């Protein structure tokens, strides 16, 4: 096949407070990936993560690319894969989900689309372990995912143009660690606390009701356990809440906050300042939801 394919994959913020492992929102932050027939599989990144990824062709994206070929009973031919990355790495913005979805989607396009997006979701979820980032990365918007024994049920919702601020402290914080610090079981009171709020977060996001979102975007299942291991995390989260509905983005360490556009810059300074006072560098981005998921450009 002698054509070049170009796709883009969005960042995603999972959990959104109470929706632990079930809910995620696609953001208007993108990795753009091209796939071009070549002698062998190569992988090159510019932008976020370039120092980390340009060390060879074995990574999540190429693994996913090869995996899709295997599932379709085809051999992955030589392909030059180039990615221009905007998604912060190891940040709670779904960079690994974007790599998996990018590899699967690109391979599927190169093979003439033998699989539909639901089949891609199944493979991506198997590779990632949970669907809350990969589902919005594929479909866009807010996605609620339910795993049954037989299938992954998803519901997608379009979200209005809200202003979203993400602040990431430059620390090493692996999802593996972030999951290891969680308790194995939760109390009935904490489950009840989250269930009602998760439903209300969906309603608040769909209607763009920031007052409601600020009241209900709270959690007792994962955030507190994680924030105490992230230097400055609890204080930054508290500061973020002064500006709007805030949460740990995915497994962290980034904080996500839904702010009025007028407050975005001051909120960025204040939240970054909390980390910087502790000697940590930060990266920040002001964005909005994306109702587009991964697509061909
Ligand atoms: N729901 C996941 C977590 C997202 O919070 O651990 C990160 O992969």
mmCIF file of N, CA and C and ligand atoms in Angstrom, residues 13-16 19-23 92-94 96-97 128 130-133 175-176 178-180 182 222 226 248-252, ligand 1:
data_model
loop_
_atom_site.group_PDB
_atom_site.id
_atom_site.type_symbol
_atom_site.label_atom_id
_atom_site.label_comp_id
_atom_site.label_asym_id
_atom_site.label_seq_id
_atom_site.Cartn_x
_atom_site.Cartn_y
_atom_site.Cartn_z
ATOM 1 N N UNK A 13 -9.105 13.339 29.864
ATOM 2 C CA UNK A 13 -9.014 13.420 31.324
ATOM 3 C C UNK A 13 -10.005 12.416 31.894
ATOM 4 N N UNK A 14 -9.488 11.406 32.585
ATOM 5 C CA UNK A 14 -10.365 10.354 33.118
ATOM 6 C C UNK A 14 -10.788 10.684 34.549
ATOM 7 N N UNK A 15 -11.803 9.990 34.976
ATOM 8 C CA UNK A 15 -12.366 10.045 36.341
ATOM 9 C C UNK A 15 -13.261 11.265 36.560
ATOM 10 N N UNK A 16 -12.754 12.489 36.271
ATOM 11 C CA UNK A 16 -13.534 13.716 36.482
ATOM 12 C C UNK A 16 -14.112 13.753 37.893
ATOM 13 N N UNK A 19 -16.025 9.738 38.895
ATOM 14 C CA UNK A 19 -16.252 8.663 37.905
ATOM 15 C C UNK A 19 -15.059 7.753 37.717
ATOM 16 N N UNK A 20 -14.478 7.321 38.810
ATOM 17 C CA UNK A 20 -13.244 6.527 38.784
ATOM 18 C C UNK A 20 -13.358 5.307 37.856
ATOM 19 N N UNK A 21 -12.468 5.241 36.886
ATOM 20 C CA UNK A 21 -12.373 4.134 35.918
ATOM 21 C C UNK A 21 -13.582 3.996 34.982
ATOM 22 N N UNK A 22 -14.526 4.936 35.046
ATOM 23 C CA UNK A 22 -15.752 4.812 34.226
ATOM 24 C C UNK A 22 -15.979 5.995 33.284
ATOM 25 N N UNK A 23 -15.362 7.142 33.582
ATOM 26 C CA UNK A 23 -15.741 8.349 32.860
ATOM 27 C C UNK A 23 -14.498 9.048 32.335
ATOM 28 N N UNK A 92 -1.514 12.217 33.469
ATOM 29 C CA UNK A 92 -2.948 12.083 33.738
ATOM 30 C C UNK A 92 -3.772 12.646 32.601
ATOM 31 N N UNK A 93 -3.164 12.777 31.421
ATOM 32 C CA UNK A 93 -3.906 13.277 30.253
ATOM 33 C C UNK A 93 -4.022 12.220 29.153
ATOM 34 N N UNK A 94 -3.879 10.976 29.549
ATOM 35 C CA UNK A 94 -4.137 9.887 28.605
ATOM 36 C C UNK A 94 -3.106 9.757 27.499
ATOM 37 N N UNK A 96 -0.755 7.501 27.262
ATOM 38 C CA UNK A 96 -0.608 6.094 26.869
ATOM 39 C C UNK A 96 -1.853 5.631 26.112
ATOM 40 N N UNK A 97 -3.019 6.095 26.523
ATOM 41 C CA UNK A 97 -4.246 5.758 25.783
ATOM 42 C C UNK A 97 -4.154 6.296 24.356
ATOM 43 N N UNK A 128 -4.941 -1.335 27.697
ATOM 44 C CA UNK A 128 -4.811 -0.289 28.729
ATOM 45 C C UNK A 128 -5.278 -0.776 30.106
ATOM 46 N N UNK A 130 -8.355 -0.488 31.378
ATOM 47 C CA UNK A 130 -9.658 0.116 31.692
ATOM 48 C C UNK A 130 -10.024 1.074 30.561
ATOM 49 N N UNK A 131 -11.341 1.297 30.362
ATOM 50 C CA UNK A 131 -11.739 2.027 29.146
ATOM 51 C C UNK A 131 -11.834 3.551 29.283
ATOM 52 N N UNK A 132 -11.610 4.091 30.496
ATOM 53 C CA UNK A 132 -12.023 5.495 30.714
ATOM 54 C C UNK A 132 -11.221 6.530 29.935
ATOM 55 N N UNK A 133 -9.981 6.246 29.516
ATOM 56 C CA UNK A 133 -9.249 7.151 28.622
ATOM 57 C C UNK A 133 -9.411 6.751 27.156
ATOM 58 N N UNK A 175 1.269 5.662 36.692
ATOM 59 C CA UNK A 175 -0.097 5.173 36.933
ATOM 60 C C UNK A 175 -0.066 3.924 37.816
ATOM 61 N N UNK A 176 0.964 3.106 37.609
ATOM 62 C CA UNK A 176 1.109 1.884 38.412
ATOM 63 C C UNK A 176 1.179 2.238 39.905
ATOM 64 N N UNK A 178 0.168 5.087 41.210
ATOM 65 C CA UNK A 178 -1.090 5.763 41.556
ATOM 66 C C UNK A 178 -2.207 4.765 41.821
ATOM 67 N N UNK A 179 -2.131 3.589 41.224
ATOM 68 C CA UNK A 179 -3.141 2.560 41.483
ATOM 69 C C UNK A 179 -2.771 1.734 42.712
ATOM 70 N N UNK A 180 -1.465 1.589 42.936
ATOM 71 C CA UNK A 180 -1.018 0.781 44.081
ATOM 72 C C UNK A 180 -1.363 1.448 45.416
ATOM 73 N N UNK A 182 -4.076 2.879 46.245
ATOM 74 C CA UNK A 182 -5.519 2.890 46.532
ATOM 75 C C UNK A 182 -5.919 1.722 47.427
ATOM 76 N N UNK A 222 -10.545 7.761 45.216
ATOM 77 C CA UNK A 222 -9.126 7.724 44.791
ATOM 78 C C UNK A 222 -8.337 8.994 45.067
ATOM 79 N N UNK A 226 -4.263 9.566 46.580
ATOM 80 C CA UNK A 226 -3.187 9.892 45.644
ATOM 81 C C UNK A 226 -2.564 11.241 45.959
ATOM 82 N N UNK A 248 -8.314 15.689 40.284
ATOM 83 C CA UNK A 248 -7.042 15.124 39.841
ATOM 84 C C UNK A 248 -7.349 14.584 38.441
ATOM 85 N N UNK A 249 -6.548 14.959 37.443
ATOM 86 C CA UNK A 249 -6.837 14.472 36.094
ATOM 87 C C UNK A 249 -6.351 13.030 35.971
ATOM 88 N N UNK A 250 -7.253 12.119 35.695
ATOM 89 C CA UNK A 250 -6.890 10.699 35.636
ATOM 90 C C UNK A 250 -6.246 10.278 36.940
ATOM 91 N N UNK A 251 -5.114 9.595 36.820
ATOM 92 C CA UNK A 251 -4.395 9.162 38.014
ATOM 93 C C UNK A 251 -3.447 10.239 38.524
ATOM 94 N N UNK A 252 -3.455 11.427 37.876
ATOM 95 C CA UNK A 252 -2.578 12.511 38.260
ATOM 96 C C UNK A 252 -1.240 12.389 37.556
HETATM 97 N N1 LIG B 1 -8.981 5.636 35.876
HETATM 98 C C1 LIG B 1 -7.563 5.508 35.813
HETATM 99 C C2 LIG B 1 -6.992 5.756 37.201
HETATM 100 C C3 LIG B 1 -7.021 6.499 34.842
HETATM 101 O O1 LIG B 1 -7.440 6.708 37.839
HETATM 102 O O2 LIG B 1 -6.128 5.012 37.651
HETATM 103 C C4 LIG B 1 -5.549 6.431 34.653
HETATM 104 O O3 LIG B 1 -5.177 5.467 33.739
#
